[in-house]
PDB file of C-alpha atoms and ligand atoms in Angstrom:
ATOM      1  CA  SER A1468     118.563 131.607  88.553  1.00 40.00           C
ATOM      2  CA  LYS A1469     119.519 135.355  89.251  1.00 43.00           C
ATOM      3  CA  LYS A1470     120.984 136.626  86.318  1.00 47.00           C
ATOM      4  CA  ARG A1471     121.890 140.667  86.583  1.00 47.00           C
ATOM      5  CA  GLY A1472     121.721 142.610  83.429  1.00 46.00           C
ATOM      6  CA  ARG A1473     123.562 145.494  82.611  1.00 51.00           C
ATOM      7  CA  ASN A1474     120.884 147.963  82.782  1.00 53.00           C
ATOM      8  CA  ASN A1475     118.110 145.751  84.027  1.00 57.00           C
ATOM      9  CA  TYR A1476     117.977 143.045  86.848  1.00 56.00           C
ATOM     10  CA  GLN A1477     116.090 140.368  85.509  1.00 58.00           C
ATOM     11  CA  PHE A1478     115.688 138.378  88.772  1.00 56.00           C
ATOM     12  CA  TYR A1479     113.846 135.418  87.731  1.00 56.00           C
ATOM     13  CA  ASN A1480     112.421 132.780  85.197  1.00 71.00           C
ATOM     14  CA  ASN A1481     108.499 133.900  85.081  1.00 75.00           C
ATOM     15  CA  GLU A1482     107.233 130.533  87.250  1.00 79.00           C
ATOM     16  CA  GLU A1483     109.858 131.462  89.581  1.00 78.00           C
ATOM     17  CA  LYS A1484     108.378 135.109  89.992  1.00 77.00           C
ATOM     18  CA  ASP A1485     104.321 133.108  89.678  1.00 83.00           C
ATOM     19  CA  ILE A1486     105.748 131.333  93.466  1.00 82.00           C
ATOM     20  CA  LEU A1487     106.810 133.787  94.878  1.00 81.00           C
ATOM     21  CA  ASP A1488     104.363 136.755  93.856  1.00 88.00           C
ATOM     22  CA  ARG A1489     101.699 133.876  95.249  1.00 91.00           C
ATOM     23  CA  LYS A1490     104.085 133.261  98.418  1.00 93.00           C
ATOM     24  CA  PHE A1491     103.787 136.890  99.113  1.00 93.00           C
ATOM     25  CA  ILE A1492     100.641 137.499  98.659  1.00 93.00           C
ATOM     26  CA  LEU A1493     100.063 134.489 100.779  1.00 95.00           C
ATOM     27  CA  GLU A1494     101.706 135.578 103.828  1.00 95.00           C
ATOM     28  CA  GLN A1495     100.347 139.383 103.513  1.00 94.00           C
ATOM     29  CA  GLY A1496      97.334 137.792 103.232  1.00 95.00           C
ATOM     30  CA  LEU A1497      97.424 136.002 106.583  1.00 94.00           C
ATOM     31  CA  THR A1498      97.172 138.940 108.326  1.00 86.00           C
ATOM     32  CA  ARG A1499      93.550 139.662 107.426  1.00 94.00           C
ATOM     33  CA  ALA A1500      92.248 135.945 107.248  1.00 97.00           C
ATOM     34  CA  LEU A1501      91.385 135.322 110.774  1.00 95.00           C
ATOM     35  CA  LEU A1502      89.689 138.572 111.224  1.00 95.00           C
ATOM     36  CA  ASN A1503      88.138 137.704 107.597  1.00 96.00           C
ATOM     37  CA  ASN A1504      86.813 133.961 109.136  1.00 97.00           C
ATOM     38  CA  GLU A1505      88.894 132.495 106.305  1.00 98.00           C
ATOM     39  CA  PHE A1506      90.272 129.679 108.006  1.00 98.00           C
ATOM     40  CA  LEU A1507      87.640 126.238 108.384  1.00 98.00           C
ATOM     41  CA  LEU A1508      87.938 123.248 109.797  1.00 98.00           C
ATOM     42  CA  TYR A1509      87.663 119.399 107.778  1.00 98.00           C
ATOM     43  CA  TYR A1510      87.254 116.372 110.448  1.00 98.00           C
ATOM     44  CA  GLN A1511      88.631 113.087 108.814  1.00 98.00           C
ATOM     45  CA  PRO A1512      86.824 110.355 111.093  1.00 98.00           C
ATOM     46  CA  LYS A1513      89.263 108.594 113.164  1.00 98.00           C
ATOM     47  CA  VAL A1514      88.251 104.750 113.027  1.00 98.00           C
ATOM     48  CA  ASP A1515      88.363 101.523 115.308  1.00 98.00           C
ATOM     49  CA  LEU A1516      89.176  99.071 112.677  1.00 98.00           C
ATOM     50  CA  GLU A1517      87.501  95.780 113.991  1.00 97.00           C
ATOM     51  CA  THR A1518      84.140  97.459 114.119  1.00 97.00           C
ATOM     52  CA  ASN A1519      84.178 100.234 111.442  1.00 95.00           C
ATOM     53  CA  THR A1520      83.160 102.867 113.943  1.00 96.00           C
ATOM     54  CA  ILE A1521      83.842 106.686 114.086  1.00 97.00           C
ATOM     55  CA  TYR A1522      85.420 106.995 117.392  1.00 97.00           C
ATOM     56  CA  GLY A1523      87.025 110.331 116.373  1.00 98.00           C
ATOM     57  CA  ALA A1524      88.301 112.824 114.238  1.00 98.00           C
ATOM     58  CA  GLU A1525      90.760 114.545 113.179  1.00 98.00           C
ATOM     59  CA  ALA A1526      90.780 118.530 112.265  1.00 98.00           C
ATOM     60  CA  LEU A1527      92.584 119.392 109.937  1.00 98.00           C
ATOM     61  CA  ILE A1528      92.790 123.044 108.509  1.00 98.00           C
ATOM     62  CA  ARG A1529      91.960 125.033 105.406  1.00 98.00           C
ATOM     63  CA  TRP A1530      92.214 128.419 103.821  1.00 98.00           C
ATOM     64  CA  ASP A1531      89.238 129.802 101.604  1.00 97.00           C
ATOM     65  CA  HIS A1532      91.444 132.410  99.991  1.00 96.00           C
ATOM     66  CA  PRO A1533      88.798 135.302  98.054  1.00 94.00           C
ATOM     67  CA  GLU A1534      91.659 135.070  95.652  1.00 91.00           C
ATOM     68  CA  TYR A1535      92.931 131.327  95.257  1.00 93.00           C
ATOM     69  CA  GLY A1536      90.095 129.457  96.469  1.00 95.00           C
ATOM     70  CA  LEU A1537      90.741 125.858  99.393  1.00 96.00           C
ATOM     71  CA  ILE A1538      94.190 126.244 100.199  1.00 97.00           C
ATOM     72  CA  SER A1539      96.125 123.029 101.460  1.00 97.00           C
ATOM     73  CA  PRO A1540      97.913 123.269 104.569  1.00 98.00           C
ATOM     74  CA  PHE A1541     100.625 121.930 103.068  1.00 96.00           C
ATOM     75  CA  GLU A1542     101.439 125.352 101.582  1.00 96.00           C
ATOM     76  CA  PHE A1543     100.354 127.860 103.965  1.00 97.00           C
ATOM     77  CA  ILE A1544     101.276 126.555 107.407  1.00 97.00           C
ATOM     78  CA  PRO A1545     105.126 126.689 106.318  1.00 95.00           C
ATOM     79  CA  ILE A1546     104.528 130.634 105.830  1.00 96.00           C
ATOM     80  CA  ALA A1547     102.256 131.013 108.586  1.00 96.00           C
ATOM     81  CA  GLU A1548     105.303 128.817 110.915  1.00 95.00           C
ATOM     82  CA  GLU A1549     107.693 131.239 109.221  1.00 94.00           C
ATOM     83  CA  ALA A1550     106.162 134.680 108.837  1.00 93.00           C
ATOM     84  CA  GLY A1551     104.791 134.248 112.840  1.00 93.00           C
ATOM     85  CA  TYR A1552     101.667 133.720 112.279  1.00 95.00           C
ATOM     86  CA  ILE A1553     101.096 130.204 113.156  1.00 96.00           C
ATOM     87  CA  ILE A1554     100.149 131.152 117.364  1.00 96.00           C
ATOM     88  CA  PRO A1555      97.374 132.751 116.642  1.00 96.00           C
ATOM     89  CA  ILE A1556      96.199 130.170 114.459  1.00 97.00           C
ATOM     90  CA  GLY A1557      96.939 127.514 116.256  1.00 97.00           C
ATOM     91  CA  LYS A1558      94.892 128.998 118.940  1.00 97.00           C
ATOM     92  CA  TRP A1559      92.228 129.233 116.270  1.00 98.00           C
ATOM     93  CA  VAL A1560      92.222 125.768 116.032  1.00 98.00           C
ATOM     94  CA  ILE A1561      92.368 124.419 118.967  1.00 98.00           C
ATOM     95  CA  GLU A1562      89.362 126.523 119.481  1.00 98.00           C
ATOM     96  CA  SER A1563      87.647 125.931 116.643  1.00 98.00           C
ATOM     97  CA  ALA A1564      87.806 121.974 116.946  1.00 98.00           C
ATOM     98  CA  CYS A1565      86.984 122.158 121.327  1.00 98.00           C
ATOM     99  CA  LYS A1566      83.872 124.577 120.237  1.00 98.00           C
ATOM    100  CA  GLN A1567      82.612 121.660 117.712  1.00 98.00           C
ATOM    101  CA  ALA A1568      83.279 118.929 119.970  1.00 98.00           C
ATOM    102  CA  ALA A1569      81.871 120.254 122.447  1.00 98.00           C
ATOM    103  CA  LEU A1570      79.140 120.604 120.282  1.00 97.00           C
ATOM    104  CA  TRP A1571      78.758 117.212 119.638  1.00 97.00           C
ATOM    105  CA  GLN A1572      79.593 116.196 122.936  1.00 96.00           C
ATOM    106  CA  LYS A1573      76.266 118.015 124.069  1.00 96.00           C
ATOM    107  CA  GLN A1574      74.248 116.214 121.238  1.00 94.00           C
ATOM    108  CA  GLY A1575      75.125 113.096 123.400  1.00 94.00           C
ATOM    109  CA  ILE A1576      78.046 112.095 120.783  1.00 94.00           C
ATOM    110  CA  SER A1577      81.660 111.008 122.384  1.00 94.00           C
ATOM    111  CA  LEU A1578      83.619 111.983 119.965  1.00 96.00           C
ATOM    112  CA  ASN A1579      88.140 112.244 120.610  1.00 97.00           C
ATOM    113  CA  ILE A1580      89.241 115.067 118.002  1.00 98.00           C
ATOM    114  CA  ALA A1581      92.619 115.507 117.502  1.00 98.00           C
ATOM    115  CA  VAL A1582      94.352 118.620 116.391  1.00 98.00           C
ATOM    116  CA  ASN A1583      97.555 119.180 114.921  1.00 98.00           C
ATOM    117  CA  VAL A1584     100.301 121.210 116.882  1.00 97.00           C
ATOM    118  CA  SER A1585     103.392 123.177 115.495  1.00 94.00           C
ATOM    119  CA  ALA A1586     106.909 123.251 116.826  1.00 91.00           C
ATOM    120  CA  LYS A1587     106.564 127.270 117.664  1.00 92.00           C
ATOM    121  CA  GLN A1588     103.322 126.735 119.277  1.00 94.00           C
ATOM    122  CA  PHE A1589     104.836 123.629 121.383  1.00 93.00           C
ATOM    123  CA  GLN A1590     107.680 125.585 122.212  1.00 91.00           C
ATOM    124  CA  ASP A1591     105.500 128.882 123.752  1.00 93.00           C
ATOM    125  CA  LYS A1592     105.117 129.052 127.537  1.00 91.00           C
ATOM    126  CA  ARG A1593     101.347 129.998 127.087  1.00 95.00           C
ATOM    127  CA  PHE A1594     100.612 126.445 124.905  1.00 96.00           C
ATOM    128  CA  VAL A1595      99.254 124.909 128.354  1.00 97.00           C
ATOM    129  CA  LYS A1596      97.346 127.276 129.968  1.00 97.00           C
ATOM    130  CA  ILE A1597      95.379 128.089 125.978  1.00 97.00           C
ATOM    131  CA  VAL A1598      94.788 124.656 126.236  1.00 98.00           C
ATOM    132  CA  GLU A1599      93.498 124.836 129.455  1.00 98.00           C
ATOM    133  CA  ASP A1600      91.350 127.747 128.942  1.00 98.00           C
ATOM    134  CA  THR A1601      89.999 126.769 125.781  1.00 98.00           C
ATOM    135  CA  LEU A1602      88.641 123.461 127.582  1.00 98.00           C
ATOM    136  CA  ASN A1603      87.048 125.293 130.436  1.00 98.00           C
ATOM    137  CA  ASN A1604      85.740 128.143 127.756  1.00 98.00           C
ATOM    138  CA  TYR A1605      83.517 125.543 126.051  1.00 98.00           C
ATOM    139  CA  GLN A1606      83.066 122.733 128.986  1.00 97.00           C
ATOM    140  CA  LEU A1607      85.178 119.986 126.990  1.00 98.00           C
ATOM    141  CA  ALA A1608      85.946 116.839 128.804  1.00 97.00           C
ATOM    142  CA  PRO A1609      89.604 116.999 128.922  1.00 98.00           C
ATOM    143  CA  GLY A1610      90.382 113.492 127.490  1.00 98.00           C
ATOM    144  CA  LEU A1611      88.275 114.557 124.337  1.00 98.00           C
ATOM    145  CA  LEU A1612      90.870 116.367 122.930  1.00 98.00           C
ATOM    146  CA  GLU A1613      93.945 115.020 121.292  1.00 98.00           C
ATOM    147  CA  LEU A1614      96.774 117.048 120.298  1.00 98.00           C
ATOM    148  CA  GLU A1615      98.868 115.878 117.843  1.00 97.00           C
ATOM    149  CA  ILE A1616     103.139 116.310 117.596  1.00 94.00           C
ATOM    150  CA  THR A1617     105.463 115.583 115.332  1.00 90.00           C
ATOM    151  CA  GLU A1618     108.809 113.622 116.532  1.00 84.00           C
ATOM    152  CA  SER A1619     110.843 116.812 114.923  1.00 81.00           C
ATOM    153  CA  VAL A1620     109.030 118.965 117.238  1.00 84.00           C
ATOM    154  CA  MET A1621     110.109 117.461 120.197  1.00 82.00           C
ATOM    155  CA  GLN A1622     114.013 117.360 119.608  1.00 77.00           C
ATOM    156  CA  ASP A1623     114.531 119.353 123.027  1.00 80.00           C
ATOM    157  CA  VAL A1624     113.948 116.119 124.549  1.00 78.00           C
ATOM    158  CA  GLU A1625     113.961 117.938 128.028  1.00 82.00           C
ATOM    159  CA  GLU A1626     111.964 121.086 127.419  1.00 86.00           C
ATOM    160  CA  SER A1627     109.009 118.097 125.503  1.00 87.00           C
ATOM    161  CA  TYR A1628     109.180 116.250 128.934  1.00 87.00           C
ATOM    162  CA  SER A1629     107.974 119.119 130.898  1.00 90.00           C
ATOM    163  CA  MET A1630     105.078 120.093 128.177  1.00 92.00           C
ATOM    164  CA  LEU A1631     103.899 116.632 127.779  1.00 92.00           C
ATOM    165  CA  GLN A1632     104.018 116.119 131.558  1.00 92.00           C
ATOM    166  CA  GLN A1633     101.586 119.688 132.381  1.00 95.00           C
ATOM    167  CA  LEU A1634      99.313 118.760 129.461  1.00 95.00           C
ATOM    168  CA  LYS A1635      98.698 115.180 130.916  1.00 94.00           C
ATOM    169  CA  SER A1636      98.424 116.754 134.153  1.00 95.00           C
ATOM    170  CA  ILE A1637      95.468 118.837 132.497  1.00 96.00           C
ATOM    171  CA  GLY A1638      94.075 115.604 131.145  1.00 97.00           C
ATOM    172  CA  VAL A1639      94.440 116.093 127.080  1.00 97.00           C
ATOM    173  CA  LYS A1640      95.674 113.063 125.185  1.00 97.00           C
ATOM    174  CA  THR A1641      99.007 113.437 122.665  1.00 95.00           C
ATOM    175  CA  SER A1642     100.044 111.629 120.072  1.00 95.00           C
ATOM    176  CA  ILE A1643     103.238 111.201 118.119  1.00 93.00           C
ATOM    177  CA  ASP A1644     102.035 112.233 115.019  1.00 93.00           C
ATOM    178  CA  ASP A1645     104.117 111.116 110.998  1.00 90.00           C
ATOM    179  CA  PHE A1646     105.727 108.624 113.511  1.00 88.00           C
ATOM    180  CA  GLY A1647     108.989 107.219 111.810  1.00 83.00           C
ATOM    181  CA  THR A1648     109.720 109.852 109.691  1.00 82.00           C
ATOM    182  CA  GLY A1649     111.500 112.223 112.445  1.00 75.00           C
ATOM    183  CA  TYR A1650     115.104 111.760 114.153  1.00 69.00           C
ATOM    184  CA  SER A1651     113.223 109.558 116.867  1.00 64.00           C
ATOM    185  CA  SER A1652     114.293 108.891 119.971  1.00 66.00           C
ATOM    186  CA  LEU A1653     112.981 106.086 121.301  1.00 75.00           C
ATOM    187  CA  ASN A1654     113.679 107.693 124.206  1.00 75.00           C
ATOM    188  CA  ILE A1655     110.402 109.904 124.365  1.00 76.00           C
ATOM    189  CA  LEU A1656     108.347 106.441 124.011  1.00 79.00           C
ATOM    190  CA  ASN A1657     109.439 105.353 127.075  1.00 74.00           C
ATOM    191  CA  SER A1658     109.688 108.677 129.460  1.00 67.00           C
ATOM    192  CA  VAL A1659     106.404 110.216 128.857  1.00 72.00           C
ATOM    193  CA  SER A1660     103.170 108.828 129.023  1.00 78.00           C
ATOM    194  CA  ILE A1661     101.882 109.390 124.985  1.00 89.00           C
ATOM    195  CA  ASP A1662      98.948 107.914 124.181  1.00 94.00           C
ATOM    196  CA  TYR A1663      98.996 107.522 120.967  1.00 96.00           C
ATOM    197  CA  VAL A1664     101.655 107.215 118.004  1.00 94.00           C
ATOM    198  CA  LYS A1665     100.460 108.113 114.425  1.00 96.00           C
ATOM    199  CA  ILE A1666     102.121 105.554 111.996  1.00 95.00           C
ATOM    200  CA  ASP A1667     103.251 107.153 109.576  1.00 94.00           C
ATOM    201  CA  LYS A1668     101.344 107.401 105.954  1.00 96.00           C
ATOM    202  CA  SER A1669     105.034 105.823 104.143  1.00 96.00           C
ATOM    203  CA  PHE A1670     105.086 102.852 105.884  1.00 96.00           C
ATOM    204  CA  ILE A1671     101.295 101.966 105.432  1.00 98.00           C
ATOM    205  CA  ASP A1672     101.897 102.351 101.820  1.00 98.00           C
ATOM    206  CA  ASP A1673     104.816 100.112 101.844  1.00 97.00           C
ATOM    207  CA  MET A1674     104.131  97.179 104.519  1.00 98.00           C
ATOM    208  CA  LEU A1675     102.117  94.820 102.487  1.00 98.00           C
ATOM    209  CA  THR A1676     105.227  95.099 100.217  1.00 98.00           C
ATOM    210  CA  ASN A1677     108.376  95.497 101.883  1.00 98.00           C
ATOM    211  CA  SER A1678     109.169  92.959 104.282  1.00 98.00           C
ATOM    212  CA  SER A1679     111.727  95.315 105.980  1.00 96.00           C
ATOM    213  CA  THR A1680     108.850  97.788 106.304  1.00 96.00           C
ATOM    214  CA  ALA A1681     106.448  95.429 107.496  1.00 98.00           C
ATOM    215  CA  SER A1682     108.547  94.440 110.212  1.00 96.00           C
ATOM    216  CA  LEU A1683     109.363  97.681 111.647  1.00 94.00           C
ATOM    217  CA  VAL A1684     105.159  97.901 111.422  1.00 96.00           C
ATOM    218  CA  LYS A1685     105.139  94.836 113.854  1.00 97.00           C
ATOM    219  CA  THR A1686     107.762  95.694 116.101  1.00 94.00           C
ATOM    220  CA  ILE A1687     106.641  99.380 116.387  1.00 93.00           C
ATOM    221  CA  ILE A1688     103.389  98.027 116.920  1.00 96.00           C
ATOM    222  CA  GLN A1689     104.933  95.562 120.069  1.00 95.00           C
ATOM    223  CA  ILE A1690     106.732  97.666 121.648  1.00 92.00           C
ATOM    224  CA  GLY A1691     103.167 100.150 121.902  1.00 93.00           C
ATOM    225  CA  SER A1692     101.364  97.361 123.877  1.00 92.00           C
ATOM    226  CA  ASN A1693     105.043  96.531 125.995  1.00 91.00           C
ATOM    227  CA  LEU A1694     104.698 100.749 126.953  1.00 91.00           C
ATOM    228  CA  ASN A1695     101.078 100.960 126.786  1.00 90.00           C
ATOM    229  CA  PHE A1696     100.394 103.261 124.018  1.00 93.00           C
ATOM    230  CA  GLU A1697      98.082 102.683 121.089  1.00 95.00           C
ATOM    231  CA  LEU A1698      98.867 102.807 117.607  1.00 97.00           C
ATOM    232  CA  ILE A1699      96.713 104.591 115.167  1.00 98.00           C
ATOM    233  CA  ALA A1700      97.765 103.641 111.403  1.00 98.00           C
ATOM    234  CA  GLU A1701      97.251 106.886 108.955  1.00 97.00           C
ATOM    235  CA  GLY A1702      96.564 107.334 105.578  1.00 98.00           C
ATOM    236  CA  ILE A1703      94.514 103.715 105.076  1.00 98.00           C
ATOM    237  CA  GLU A1704      93.391 103.096 101.540  1.00 98.00           C
ATOM    238  CA  GLN A1705      92.983  99.334 101.005  1.00 98.00           C
ATOM    239  CA  GLU A1706      90.925  96.366 102.702  1.00 98.00           C
ATOM    240  CA  SER A1707      94.275  94.400 102.623  1.00 98.00           C
ATOM    241  CA  GLN A1708      96.086  96.753 105.465  1.00 98.00           C
ATOM    242  CA  THR A1709      93.404  97.047 107.424  1.00 98.00           C
ATOM    243  CA  ASN A1710      93.441  93.096 107.614  1.00 98.00           C
ATOM    244  CA  PHE A1711      97.402  93.699 108.295  1.00 98.00           C
ATOM    245  CA  LEU A1712      97.035  96.002 111.045  1.00 98.00           C
ATOM    246  CA  ILE A1713      94.393  94.056 112.990  1.00 98.00           C
ATOM    247  CA  GLN A1714      96.074  90.990 112.455  1.00 98.00           C
ATOM    248  CA  HIS A1715      99.321  92.451 114.044  1.00 98.00           C
ATOM    249  CA  GLY A1716      97.319  94.460 116.821  1.00 97.00           C
ATOM    250  CA  CYS A1717      97.159  97.931 114.999  1.00 98.00           C
ATOM    251  CA  HIS A1718      93.548  98.633 115.771  1.00 98.00           C
ATOM    252  CA  LEU A1719      92.901 102.198 115.532  1.00 98.00           C
ATOM    253  CA  GLY A1720      93.175 103.909 111.947  1.00 98.00           C
ATOM    254  CA  GLN A1721      91.728 106.939 109.033  1.00 98.00           C
ATOM    255  CA  GLY A1722      92.633 107.183 105.389  1.00 98.00           C
ATOM    256  CA  TYR A1723      90.611 107.453 102.096  1.00 98.00           C
ATOM    257  CA  LEU A1724      88.851 103.849 102.615  1.00 98.00           C
ATOM    258  CA  TYR A1725      87.391 104.924 105.215  1.00 98.00           C
ATOM    259  CA  SER A1726      86.620 108.394 104.682  1.00 98.00           C
ATOM    260  CA  PRO A1727      88.619 111.744 103.280  1.00 98.00           C
ATOM    261  CA  PRO A1728      88.699 114.967 105.828  1.00 98.00           C
ATOM    262  CA  LEU A1729      84.959 116.043 105.165  1.00 98.00           C
ATOM    263  CA  PRO A1730      83.579 119.618 106.059  1.00 98.00           C
ATOM    264  CA  LEU A1731      81.403 120.039 108.710  1.00 98.00           C
ATOM    265  CA  GLU A1732      78.220 119.672 107.467  1.00 98.00           C
ATOM    266  CA  GLU A1733      79.315 116.192 105.949  1.00 98.00           C
ATOM    267  CA  MET A1734      80.861 114.792 108.865  1.00 98.00           C
ATOM    268  CA  ASP A1735      77.464 116.094 111.119  1.00 97.00           C
ATOM    269  CA  LYS A1736      75.764 113.665 108.372  1.00 97.00           C
ATOM    270  CA  VAL A1737      77.886 110.731 108.579  1.00 97.00           C
ATOM    271  CA  ILE A1738      77.679 110.986 112.365  1.00 95.00           C
ATOM    272  CA  GLN A1739      74.046 110.979 112.559  1.00 93.00           C
ATOM    273  CA  LYS A1740      73.943 107.964 110.196  1.00 94.00           C
ATOM    274  CA  GLN A1741      76.256 106.393 112.719  1.00 92.00           C
ATOM    275  CA  GLN A1742      73.905 107.270 115.504  1.00 88.00           C
ATOM    276  CA  GLU A1743      71.047 105.304 113.278  1.00 88.00           C
ATOM    277  CA  ARG A1744      73.256 102.265 112.970  1.00 82.00           C
TER     278      ARG A1744
HETATM  279  P1  C2E B 716      99.283 114.971 108.956  1.00 77.16           P
HETATM  280  O1  C2E B 716      98.893 115.956 110.096  1.00 77.16           O
HETATM  281  O2  C2E B 716      99.828 114.138 108.507  1.00 77.16           O
HETATM  282  O3  C2E B 716      97.720 114.622 108.503  1.00 77.16           O
HETATM  283  C1  C2E B 716      96.890 113.550 107.038  1.00 77.16           C
HETATM  284  C2  C2E B 716      97.241 114.478 105.613  1.00 77.16           C
HETATM  285  O4  C2E B 716      97.612 113.482 105.263  1.00 77.16           O
HETATM  286  C3  C2E B 716      96.040 115.490 105.133  1.00 77.16           C
HETATM  287  O5  C2E B 716      96.204 116.327 104.713  1.00 77.16           O
HETATM  288  C4  C2E B 716      94.977 114.382 105.036  1.00 77.16           C
HETATM  289  O6  C2E B 716      94.284 115.128 104.439  1.00 77.16           O
HETATM  290  C5  C2E B 716      95.588 113.351 104.503  1.00 77.16           C
HETATM  291  N1  C2E B 716      95.042 112.251 104.279  1.00 77.16           N
HETATM  292  C6  C2E B 716      94.169 111.236 105.167  1.00 77.16           C
HETATM  293  N2  C2E B 716      94.283 109.898 104.693  1.00 77.16           N
HETATM  294  C7  C2E B 716      95.065 109.968 103.696  1.00 77.16           C
HETATM  295  C8  C2E B 716      94.871 108.828 102.657  1.00 77.16           C
HETATM  296  O7  C2E B 716      93.857 107.682 103.129  1.00 77.16           O
HETATM  297  N3  C2E B 716      95.534 108.861 101.693  1.00 77.16           N
HETATM  298  C9  C2E B 716      96.190 110.287 100.760  1.00 77.16           C
HETATM  299  N4  C2E B 716      97.052 110.433 100.202  1.00 77.16           N
HETATM  300  N5  C2E B 716      96.784 111.454 102.312  1.00 77.16           N
HETATM  301  C10 C2E B 716      95.482 111.022 103.145  1.00 77.16           C
HETATM  302  P2  C2E B 716      96.217 118.152 104.582  1.00 77.16           P
HETATM  303  O8  C2E B 716      94.421 117.935 105.195  1.00 77.16           O
HETATM  304  O9  C2E B 716      96.492 118.237 103.399  1.00 77.16           O
HETATM  305  O10 C2E B 716      96.893 118.208 105.270  1.00 77.16           O
HETATM  306  C11 C2E B 716      98.270 118.208 105.272  1.00 77.16           C
HETATM  307  C12 C2E B 716      99.262 118.900 106.512  1.00 77.16           C
HETATM  308  O11 C2E B 716      99.262 119.818 107.122  1.00 77.16           O
HETATM  309  C13 C2E B 716      98.761 117.696 107.862  1.00 77.16           C
HETATM  310  O12 C2E B 716     100.009 116.084 107.479  1.00 77.16           O
HETATM  311  C14 C2E B 716      99.242 118.116 109.561  1.00 77.16           C
HETATM  312  O13 C2E B 716     101.151 118.209 108.930  1.00 77.16           O
HETATM  313  C15 C2E B 716      99.453 119.701 108.694  1.00 77.16           C
HETATM  314  N6  C2E B 716      98.201 120.487 109.255  1.00 77.16           N
HETATM  315  C16 C2E B 716      96.971 120.672 108.685  1.00 77.16           C
HETATM  316  N7  C2E B 716      96.497 121.436 109.990  1.00 77.16           N
HETATM  317  C17 C2E B 716      96.903 121.965 110.480  1.00 77.16           C
HETATM  318  C18 C2E B 716      96.429 123.095 111.744  1.00 77.16           C
HETATM  319  O14 C2E B 716      95.450 122.987 112.058  1.00 77.16           O
HETATM  320  N8  C2E B 716      97.568 122.790 112.055  1.00 77.16           N
HETATM  321  C19 C2E B 716      98.685 122.876 112.569  1.00 77.16           C
HETATM  322  N9  C2E B 716     100.352 123.121 112.306  1.00 77.16           N
HETATM  323  N10 C2E B 716      98.992 122.048 110.887  1.00 77.16           N
HETATM  324  C20 C2E B 716      98.212 121.404 110.152  1.00 77.16           C
HETATM  325 CA1   CA B 717      98.542 114.767 112.243  1.00 77.16          CA
HETATM  326 CA1   CA B 718     100.269 112.034 110.538  1.00 77.16          CA
HETATM  327 CA1   CA B 719     101.868 112.108 107.805  1.00 77.16          CA
END
């Protein structure tokens, strides 16, 4: 609603202005957020659905903003991408997640740690080197790191193959995140060795009430067993969903039914409890 008065500019109504102010403030704040240690990682347990054991965790970034408090990645990741800060932020995420996983590793706790990778990171020529250096730095077993990459990031198929091959060669695991929501080329599943495919929450939400969604879920699980990748169901909220998934051969998942993303101290407690079991 850009209205131009005779002597005054009435650019936006207040609500739009607030949103723009906030976006502007966030963008400005991103420059100092890394230096000021304002980012933190939450960890959402990844669970073996049949045994109910935690085999891993997805690291999910939060921004503890001095003025606004905890901010969701849904809000600031797009701003960071647009403003060109996602590479250093992504590097911080990989560092912090690997550091934590290495700490667990030292305590004899072998947890797979999954990190989200944005398009700009995945397309960055230095990405493999960053991952490799970080693993070396913290002496983390490469197989414990899983990189979650969305389908939309893999639009350039040739480049993606090459990147996935390089990641494979250093021994990290790769997964396709939010599977089913992007312009999926089933080719990407076929031609490279992807370790995991994460079935998007929207499918999990619908599969018990929509028979064509149920068919899609069953089919992708079938493809997984033929092409040797494992399925991870995301956003499981009901036991009936777990039952359906197990029945059709999907054995891994995460969601509020098991646990929301947790701050480190709480994640540690959950792990301790499991150790004592
Ligand atoms: P995502 O990778 O698809 O992560 C799953 C999101 O769903 C997380 O939101 C998680 O908290 C939420 N979730 C998990 N289980 C359930 C459930 O049972 N029900 C519901 N309603 N939600 C559930 P979160 O933590 O707010 O992250 C949002 C998105 O931000 C992520 O979606 C991911 O795309 C992005 N993101 C998070 N951390 C990072 C990061 O370190 N780097 C990048 N590039 N992106 C990140
Ligand atoms: Ca993810
Ligand atoms: Ca996801
Ligand atoms: Ca999703």
